[in-house]
Every structure is written in structure tokens, then in C-alpha cells.
PDB file of C-alpha atoms in Angstrom:
ATOM      1  CA  MET A   1     -45.558-192.851 -11.766  1.00 43.00           C
ATOM      2  CA  SER A   2     -48.967-194.385 -12.927  1.00 52.00           C
ATOM      3  CA  LYS A   3     -51.340-191.492 -13.479  1.00 74.00           C
ATOM      4  CA  LYS A   4     -50.072-189.246 -16.488  1.00 84.00           C
ATOM      5  CA  PRO A   5     -48.894-185.992 -15.594  1.00 91.00           C
ATOM      6  CA  ILE A   6     -51.411-182.857 -15.966  1.00 92.00           C
ATOM      7  CA  ILE A   7     -50.174-180.409 -18.285  1.00 96.00           C
ATOM      8  CA  ILE A   8     -51.427-177.417 -17.928  1.00 96.00           C
ATOM      9  CA  GLY A   9     -51.054-174.808 -21.125  1.00 97.00           C
ATOM     10  CA  VAL A  10     -49.894-171.247 -19.942  1.00 97.00           C
ATOM     11  CA  THR A  11     -49.787-167.918 -23.244  1.00 97.00           C
ATOM     12  CA  GLY A  12     -50.628-164.425 -23.975  1.00 96.00           C
ATOM     13  CA  GLY A  13     -49.006-161.420 -25.655  1.00 93.00           C
ATOM     14  CA  SER A  14     -45.055-161.351 -25.411  1.00 89.00           C
ATOM     15  CA  GLY A  15     -44.876-159.489 -21.686  1.00 88.00           C
ATOM     16  CA  GLY A  16     -48.707-159.541 -20.178  1.00 90.00           C
ATOM     17  CA  GLY A  17     -46.785-162.294 -17.775  1.00 91.00           C
ATOM     18  CA  LYS A  18     -47.628-165.014 -19.196  1.00 93.00           C
ATOM     19  CA  THR A  19     -43.516-166.159 -16.867  1.00 91.00           C
ATOM     20  CA  SER A  20     -44.976-164.046 -14.160  1.00 92.00           C
ATOM     21  CA  VAL A  21     -48.478-166.492 -13.452  1.00 94.00           C
ATOM     22  CA  SER A  22     -46.313-169.721 -14.686  1.00 95.00           C
ATOM     23  CA  ARG A  23     -43.725-169.124 -11.438  1.00 93.00           C
ATOM     24  CA  ALA A  24     -46.549-168.226  -8.975  1.00 93.00           C
ATOM     25  CA  ILE A  25     -47.915-170.873  -9.699  1.00 93.00           C
ATOM     26  CA  LEU A  26     -45.054-173.172  -9.386  1.00 93.00           C
ATOM     27  CA  SER A  27     -43.668-171.631  -6.594  1.00 93.00           C
ATOM     28  CA  ASN A  28     -47.124-171.948  -4.908  1.00 93.00           C
ATOM     29  CA  PHE A  29     -46.243-176.015  -5.018  1.00 92.00           C
ATOM     30  CA  PRO A  30     -42.771-176.202  -4.457  1.00 88.00           C
ATOM     31  CA  ASN A  31     -42.950-180.138  -2.525  1.00 86.00           C
ATOM     32  CA  GLU A  32     -44.242-181.721  -5.948  1.00 87.00           C
ATOM     33  CA  LYS A  33     -43.147-182.576  -8.838  1.00 89.00           C
ATOM     34  CA  ILE A  34     -43.113-179.920 -11.327  1.00 92.00           C
ATOM     35  CA  ALA A  35     -41.530-177.642 -13.597  1.00 95.00           C
ATOM     36  CA  MET A  36     -42.205-175.599 -16.522  1.00 96.00           C
ATOM     37  CA  ILE A  37     -41.160-175.808 -19.992  1.00 97.00           C
ATOM     38  CA  GLU A  38     -41.125-173.002 -23.021  1.00 97.00           C
ATOM     39  CA  HIS A  39     -41.789-172.411 -25.558  1.00 97.00           C
ATOM     40  CA  ASP A  40     -39.177-169.882 -26.187  1.00 95.00           C
ATOM     41  CA  SER A  41     -36.637-172.922 -25.551  1.00 96.00           C
ATOM     42  CA  TYR A  42     -37.535-174.400 -29.629  1.00 97.00           C
ATOM     43  CA  TYR A  43     -36.497-171.322 -31.690  1.00 96.00           C
ATOM     44  CA  LYS A  44     -35.964-173.019 -35.071  1.00 95.00           C
ATOM     45  CA  ASP A  45     -31.614-173.256 -35.034  1.00 93.00           C
ATOM     46  CA  GLN A  46     -31.329-170.133 -37.462  1.00 94.00           C
ATOM     47  CA  SER A  47     -27.045-171.044 -37.918  1.00 92.00           C
ATOM     48  CA  HIS A  48     -27.772-172.356 -41.332  1.00 94.00           C
ATOM     49  CA  LEU A  49     -28.399-168.621 -41.650  1.00 94.00           C
ATOM     50  CA  THR A  50     -25.788-165.140 -41.605  1.00 92.00           C
ATOM     51  CA  PHE A  51     -26.346-162.901 -38.214  1.00 91.00           C
ATOM     52  CA  GLU A  52     -28.224-160.697 -40.585  1.00 90.00           C
ATOM     53  CA  GLU A  53     -31.372-162.746 -41.741  1.00 91.00           C
ATOM     54  CA  ARG A  54     -31.545-164.673 -38.062  1.00 91.00           C
ATOM     55  CA  ILE A  55     -31.846-161.047 -37.657  1.00 85.00           C
ATOM     56  CA  LYS A  56     -34.793-160.114 -39.426  1.00 87.00           C
ATOM     57  CA  THR A  57     -36.847-163.490 -38.825  1.00 89.00           C
ATOM     58  CA  ASN A  58     -40.384-163.280 -36.951  1.00 92.00           C
ATOM     59  CA  TYR A  59     -40.032-165.169 -34.242  1.00 91.00           C
ATOM     60  CA  ASP A  60     -43.416-163.737 -33.522  1.00 93.00           C
ATOM     61  CA  HIS A  61     -44.585-166.808 -36.373  1.00 95.00           C
ATOM     62  CA  PRO A  62     -45.072-170.132 -36.199  1.00 96.00           C
ATOM     63  CA  PHE A  63     -43.115-171.153 -38.350  1.00 95.00           C
ATOM     64  CA  ALA A  64     -40.460-170.070 -35.946  1.00 95.00           C
ATOM     65  CA  PHE A  65     -40.930-172.211 -33.713  1.00 97.00           C
ATOM     66  CA  ASP A  66     -40.325-176.620 -33.965  1.00 97.00           C
ATOM     67  CA  THR A  67     -43.472-177.153 -32.535  1.00 97.00           C
ATOM     68  CA  ASP A  68     -42.735-181.003 -33.392  1.00 97.00           C
ATOM     69  CA  LEU A  69     -39.886-181.609 -31.706  1.00 98.00           C
ATOM     70  CA  MET A  70     -41.934-179.936 -27.862  1.00 98.00           C
ATOM     71  CA  ILE A  71     -45.032-182.146 -29.167  1.00 98.00           C
ATOM     72  CA  GLU A  72     -42.417-185.207 -28.703  1.00 98.00           C
ATOM     73  CA  GLN A  73     -40.259-184.156 -26.178  1.00 98.00           C
ATOM     74  CA  ILE A  74     -43.680-184.018 -23.879  1.00 98.00           C
ATOM     75  CA  LYS A  75     -45.258-187.074 -25.325  1.00 97.00           C
ATOM     76  CA  GLU A  76     -41.821-188.706 -23.899  1.00 97.00           C
ATOM     77  CA  LEU A  77     -42.588-186.832 -20.764  1.00 97.00           C
ATOM     78  CA  LEU A  78     -45.696-187.752 -20.280  1.00 96.00           C
ATOM     79  CA  ALA A  79     -44.379-191.825 -20.779  1.00 95.00           C
ATOM     80  CA  GLY A  80     -42.024-191.305 -18.111  1.00 95.00           C
ATOM     81  CA  ARG A  81     -39.106-190.739 -20.404  1.00 96.00           C
ATOM     82  CA  PRO A  82     -36.547-188.061 -19.400  1.00 97.00           C
ATOM     83  CA  VAL A  83     -35.316-186.568 -22.441  1.00 98.00           C
ATOM     84  CA  ASP A  84     -32.360-183.045 -23.593  1.00 98.00           C
ATOM     85  CA  ILE A  85     -34.784-179.618 -23.922  1.00 98.00           C
ATOM     86  CA  PRO A  86     -32.584-177.462 -26.318  1.00 97.00           C
ATOM     87  CA  THR A  87     -31.733-174.152 -25.157  1.00 95.00           C
ATOM     88  CA  TYR A  88     -31.526-170.309 -27.707  1.00 94.00           C
ATOM     89  CA  ASP A  89     -29.216-167.954 -27.522  1.00 91.00           C
ATOM     90  CA  TYR A  90     -31.134-164.784 -28.408  1.00 83.00           C
ATOM     91  CA  THR A  91     -27.746-162.400 -28.674  1.00 84.00           C
ATOM     92  CA  GLU A  92     -26.884-165.228 -31.170  1.00 88.00           C
ATOM     93  CA  HIS A  93     -30.052-165.465 -32.602  1.00 90.00           C
ATOM     94  CA  THR A  94     -29.955-169.042 -32.995  1.00 91.00           C
ATOM     95  CA  ARG A  95     -30.490-172.538 -30.988  1.00 94.00           C
ATOM     96  CA  SER A  96     -27.245-172.456 -28.170  1.00 93.00           C
ATOM     97  CA  GLU A  97     -24.824-176.270 -29.031  1.00 92.00           C
ATOM     98  CA  LYS A  98     -26.329-176.721 -24.316  1.00 95.00           C
ATOM     99  CA  THR A  99     -29.074-179.117 -24.025  1.00 96.00           C
ATOM    100  CA  TYR A 100     -30.828-179.257 -20.152  1.00 96.00           C
ATOM    101  CA  ARG A 101     -32.358-182.573 -18.763  1.00 98.00           C
ATOM    102  CA  GLN A 102     -35.862-182.505 -18.042  1.00 97.00           C
ATOM    103  CA  GLU A 103     -36.524-185.911 -16.078  1.00 96.00           C
ATOM    104  CA  PRO A 104     -40.544-186.635 -15.753  1.00 95.00           C
ATOM    105  CA  GLN A 105     -43.141-184.563 -13.435  1.00 93.00           C
ATOM    106  CA  ASP A 106     -45.551-184.897 -12.015  1.00 91.00           C
ATOM    107  CA  VAL A 107     -46.978-181.461 -13.441  1.00 92.00           C
ATOM    108  CA  PHE A 108     -46.018-179.256 -15.724  1.00 96.00           C
ATOM    109  CA  ILE A 109     -46.395-175.955 -17.171  1.00 97.00           C
ATOM    110  CA  VAL A 110     -46.042-175.237 -20.519  1.00 98.00           C
ATOM    111  CA  GLU A 111     -44.862-171.437 -21.477  1.00 97.00           C
ATOM    112  CA  GLY A 112     -45.895-169.185 -24.366  1.00 97.00           C
ATOM    113  CA  ILE A 113     -46.782-166.696 -26.848  1.00 96.00           C
ATOM    114  CA  LEU A 114     -48.281-169.438 -28.938  1.00 97.00           C
ATOM    115  CA  VAL A 115     -48.620-173.003 -26.462  1.00 98.00           C
ATOM    116  CA  LEU A 116     -52.086-173.051 -27.680  1.00 98.00           C
ATOM    117  CA  GLU A 117     -52.223-172.495 -31.163  1.00 97.00           C
ATOM    118  CA  ASP A 118     -51.349-175.733 -32.034  1.00 97.00           C
ATOM    119  CA  GLN A 119     -54.222-178.254 -31.787  1.00 98.00           C
ATOM    120  CA  ARG A 120     -51.454-181.226 -31.154  1.00 98.00           C
ATOM    121  CA  LEU A 121     -50.380-179.208 -28.533  1.00 98.00           C
ATOM    122  CA  ARG A 122     -53.280-178.207 -26.943  1.00 98.00           C
ATOM    123  CA  ASP A 123     -54.710-181.485 -26.501  1.00 97.00           C
ATOM    124  CA  LEU A 124     -52.556-182.924 -24.753  1.00 97.00           C
ATOM    125  CA  MET A 125     -52.892-180.318 -22.113  1.00 97.00           C
ATOM    126  CA  ASP A 126     -55.166-180.505 -19.039  1.00 93.00           C
ATOM    127  CA  ILE A 127     -55.989-176.561 -18.422  1.00 94.00           C
ATOM    128  CA  LYS A 128     -55.970-174.159 -21.256  1.00 97.00           C
ATOM    129  CA  ILE A 129     -54.642-170.981 -19.902  1.00 96.00           C
ATOM    130  CA  PHE A 130     -55.054-167.232 -21.236  1.00 97.00           C
ATOM    131  CA  VAL A 131     -53.041-164.472 -19.661  1.00 96.00           C
ATOM    132  CA  ASP A 132     -54.612-161.168 -20.634  1.00 95.00           C
ATOM    133  CA  THR A 133     -52.630-158.089 -20.401  1.00 91.00           C
ATOM    134  CA  ASP A 134     -54.109-154.743 -22.926  1.00 89.00           C
ATOM    135  CA  ASP A 135     -51.017-153.333 -25.309  1.00 88.00           C
ATOM    136  CA  ASP A 136     -50.073-150.276 -23.234  1.00 90.00           C
ATOM    137  CA  VAL A 137     -48.762-151.962 -20.707  1.00 90.00           C
ATOM    138  CA  ARG A 138     -46.546-155.282 -22.540  1.00 91.00           C
ATOM    139  CA  ILE A 139     -45.099-152.695 -24.861  1.00 92.00           C
ATOM    140  CA  ILE A 140     -43.978-150.814 -21.784  1.00 93.00           C
ATOM    141  CA  ARG A 141     -43.075-154.314 -20.442  1.00 90.00           C
ATOM    142  CA  ARG A 142     -41.497-155.111 -23.851  1.00 90.00           C
ATOM    143  CA  ILE A 143     -38.915-152.162 -23.917  1.00 94.00           C
ATOM    144  CA  LYS A 144     -37.853-152.645 -19.747  1.00 93.00           C
ATOM    145  CA  ARG A 145     -36.641-156.382 -20.367  1.00 90.00           C
ATOM    146  CA  ASP A 146     -35.178-155.999 -24.004  1.00 89.00           C
ATOM    147  CA  MET A 147     -33.784-152.903 -22.818  1.00 92.00           C
ATOM    148  CA  GLU A 148     -32.348-153.524 -19.786  1.00 93.00           C
ATOM    149  CA  GLU A 149     -32.702-158.633 -20.185  1.00 89.00           C
ATOM    150  CA  ARG A 150     -31.335-158.226 -24.109  1.00 84.00           C
ATOM    151  CA  GLY A 151     -28.702-155.047 -24.439  1.00 86.00           C
ATOM    152  CA  ARG A 152     -31.252-153.643 -27.029  1.00 88.00           C
ATOM    153  CA  SER A 153     -31.892-149.848 -28.534  1.00 93.00           C
ATOM    154  CA  LEU A 154     -35.469-147.862 -27.597  1.00 94.00           C
ATOM    155  CA  ASP A 155     -35.551-147.868 -31.754  1.00 94.00           C
ATOM    156  CA  SER A 156     -35.121-151.238 -32.366  1.00 90.00           C
ATOM    157  CA  VAL A 157     -37.959-153.272 -30.112  1.00 91.00           C
ATOM    158  CA  ILE A 158     -41.014-149.992 -31.151  1.00 93.00           C
ATOM    159  CA  ASP A 159     -39.551-151.645 -34.927  1.00 91.00           C
ATOM    160  CA  GLN A 160     -39.914-154.566 -33.991  1.00 88.00           C
ATOM    161  CA  TYR A 161     -43.554-154.881 -31.668  1.00 91.00           C
ATOM    162  CA  LEU A 162     -44.741-152.142 -33.901  1.00 93.00           C
ATOM    163  CA  GLY A 163     -43.355-154.234 -38.039  1.00 93.00           C
ATOM    164  CA  VAL A 164     -44.246-157.767 -36.285  1.00 92.00           C
ATOM    165  CA  VAL A 165     -44.829-158.247 -32.675  1.00 92.00           C
ATOM    166  CA  LYS A 166     -47.978-155.729 -32.151  1.00 93.00           C
ATOM    167  CA  PRO A 167     -49.441-157.531 -35.819  1.00 95.00           C
ATOM    168  CA  MET A 168     -48.163-161.421 -34.798  1.00 95.00           C
ATOM    169  CA  TYR A 169     -50.679-160.551 -31.920  1.00 95.00           C
ATOM    170  CA  HIS A 170     -53.822-160.160 -33.495  1.00 95.00           C
ATOM    171  CA  GLN A 171     -53.421-162.715 -35.958  1.00 97.00           C
ATOM    172  CA  PHE A 172     -51.870-165.388 -33.868  1.00 97.00           C
ATOM    173  CA  ILE A 173     -52.202-165.069 -30.556  1.00 96.00           C
ATOM    174  CA  GLU A 174     -55.371-163.101 -29.291  1.00 96.00           C
ATOM    175  CA  PRO A 175     -57.587-165.508 -31.394  1.00 97.00           C
ATOM    176  CA  THR A 176     -56.134-168.663 -29.226  1.00 97.00           C
ATOM    177  CA  LYS A 177     -58.720-167.320 -26.503  1.00 97.00           C
ATOM    178  CA  ARG A 178     -61.676-169.221 -27.741  1.00 97.00           C
ATOM    179  CA  TYR A 179     -59.632-172.503 -26.529  1.00 98.00           C
ATOM    180  CA  ALA A 180     -59.081-171.055 -23.328  1.00 97.00           C
ATOM    181  CA  ASP A 181     -60.352-173.044 -19.807  1.00 95.00           C
ATOM    182  CA  VAL A 182     -59.319-169.705 -18.098  1.00 94.00           C
ATOM    183  CA  ILE A 183     -59.112-166.345 -19.703  1.00 95.00           C
ATOM    184  CA  ILE A 184     -57.025-164.283 -16.254  1.00 94.00           C
ATOM    185  CA  PRO A 185     -57.083-160.371 -16.885  1.00 91.00           C
ATOM    186  CA  GLU A 186     -53.895-158.404 -15.451  1.00 81.00           C
ATOM    187  CA  GLY A 187     -51.817-161.653 -14.954  1.00 81.00           C
ATOM    188  CA  VAL A 188     -49.743-162.850 -11.925  1.00 83.00           C
ATOM    189  CA  SER A 189     -51.671-159.064  -9.688  1.00 87.00           C
ATOM    190  CA  ASN A 190     -55.154-161.408 -10.175  1.00 90.00           C
ATOM    191  CA  THR A 191     -54.640-163.037  -7.577  1.00 91.00           C
ATOM    192  CA  VAL A 192     -57.715-164.358  -7.350  1.00 93.00           C
ATOM    193  CA  ALA A 193     -57.348-166.229 -10.580  1.00 92.00           C
ATOM    194  CA  ILE A 194     -53.939-167.215  -9.722  1.00 93.00           C
ATOM    195  CA  ASP A 195     -55.651-168.679  -6.491  1.00 94.00           C
ATOM    196  CA  LEU A 196     -58.252-170.649  -8.470  1.00 93.00           C
ATOM    197  CA  ILE A 197     -55.727-172.567 -10.630  1.00 93.00           C
ATOM    198  CA  ASN A 198     -53.696-173.547  -6.898  1.00 94.00           C
ATOM    199  CA  THR A 199     -56.509-174.583  -5.848  1.00 93.00           C
ATOM    200  CA  LYS A 200     -57.528-176.696  -8.929  1.00 90.00           C
ATOM    201  CA  ILE A 201     -53.909-178.557  -9.260  1.00 90.00           C
ATOM    202  CA  ALA A 202     -54.222-179.755  -5.900  1.00 91.00           C
ATOM    203  CA  LYS A 203     -56.620-181.585  -6.086  1.00 89.00           C
ATOM    204  CA  ILE A 204     -55.377-183.002  -9.075  1.00 83.00           C
ATOM    205  CA  LEU A 205     -52.667-184.069  -7.141  1.00 84.00           C
ATOM    206  CA  GLU A 206     -54.138-185.090  -4.666  1.00 84.00           C
ATOM    207  CA  GLU A 207     -56.195-187.341  -6.687  1.00 81.00           C
ATOM    208  CA  ALA A 208     -53.569-188.466  -8.085  1.00 74.00           C
ATOM    209  CA  THR A 209     -51.719-189.793  -5.034  1.00 75.00           C
ATOM    210  CA  GLU A 210     -55.091-191.362  -3.368  1.00 74.00           C
ATOM    211  CA  MET A 211     -55.094-193.137  -6.845  1.00 69.00           C
ATOM    212  CA  ASN A 212     -51.513-194.619  -6.038  1.00 63.00           C
TER     213      ASN A 212
END
């Protein structure tokens, strides 16, 4: 692989449709070497804390993430070397003992609420995308997801949203919109924006193939 992989950053608020947009891009290139790396995989290990202390962690703050490790591993992948990416256990609120092997690819989608917050991470990206979705839509999606998939109560989701998620969004996530090359209103339902991004990626891949 003579050309370095393409890194696409996809960010936006929790429940804003980042993952759906990322999957829409992935599904458009079934025959290419393309993979997604989630910032959520790099939540810090909290095994030294009690379960009660872990529950109180602010997961929407930059300090909650081991971004140094993410940057280190992306650089390894850029150099053509495989890495073992950590996984996070949402029920135990700490890093799982399991990792997964990520092989080098031609395209990586780096997805998460704070992937544009760290300049070192931004500097590794070729395309930066901000998925911009109204607060009310995001809270409804978050309630559904956390109650159905994570076994949370309605009150706990609302308390966390109002106490942490919303203020952190306005403090740390929304300001990163200025770094985005592309802002996608309403996420994956914005098919024009998704098509434009897919066309751009296809062109970069085509150019890379011609160079090899």
C-alpha cells in the first residue's frame, strides 16, 4: 500500500445520527478496504474505581477518553501495521478485557462525539464531517436507545441528558463545527450530502488506485 489511508472524521451530538451516517458511507463501498473506528472504544479504563464512582463519570467530557491511545493506534494503522483496539463494557462502566484486531485499510471512518475536539486527531483527518441535528430529535433518539439497548430508566436518561449531555454538547461538541469541512443537517436522511461525500471518497480511492 503506497498511498496512506484516507481518514474521515464523523462527529455531532449524541443521538444525532453520526453512526448512521458512518454506516451509510461504509455500505456504499462494500468492495473496498474500509472500516470504522469508534471513539467510544477508547473510554478510559475505570477498573480502579468502585461501580458507584464509575456511574458518576462524565462520559461527554474530553477527559473521559484515552484519545492519546486512539491517536497512537491510528498512526500505527497509517503506517500499515495492525492494532488491537479496546472495547468498552457499558454495563460495567469500564474497559472490557476484550480487544479486537484491526488490520490496515484504505479508508478509516473515525466516529465519535469529540473526534474533532483534539487538534492532533483533526490533523490526521482528510475529511471532517459534522452531523447537525436538533436537540429535541437527539434526546428522543437517546431515550429510545438507552432504554431499549442499555436497560436504562426514563428518569436516569433525562437526568443525565439535562445534567451532563446537553451542557457538554454546547461546551465541547458544538464548537467543533467550525473545524468541519462538511456539515450535514439531519444526518442520514440528507441523501444529497451523503451522496456528495461518497462521490468524494470514490474519487480519492480511484486516484489512489491509479497511483499504485
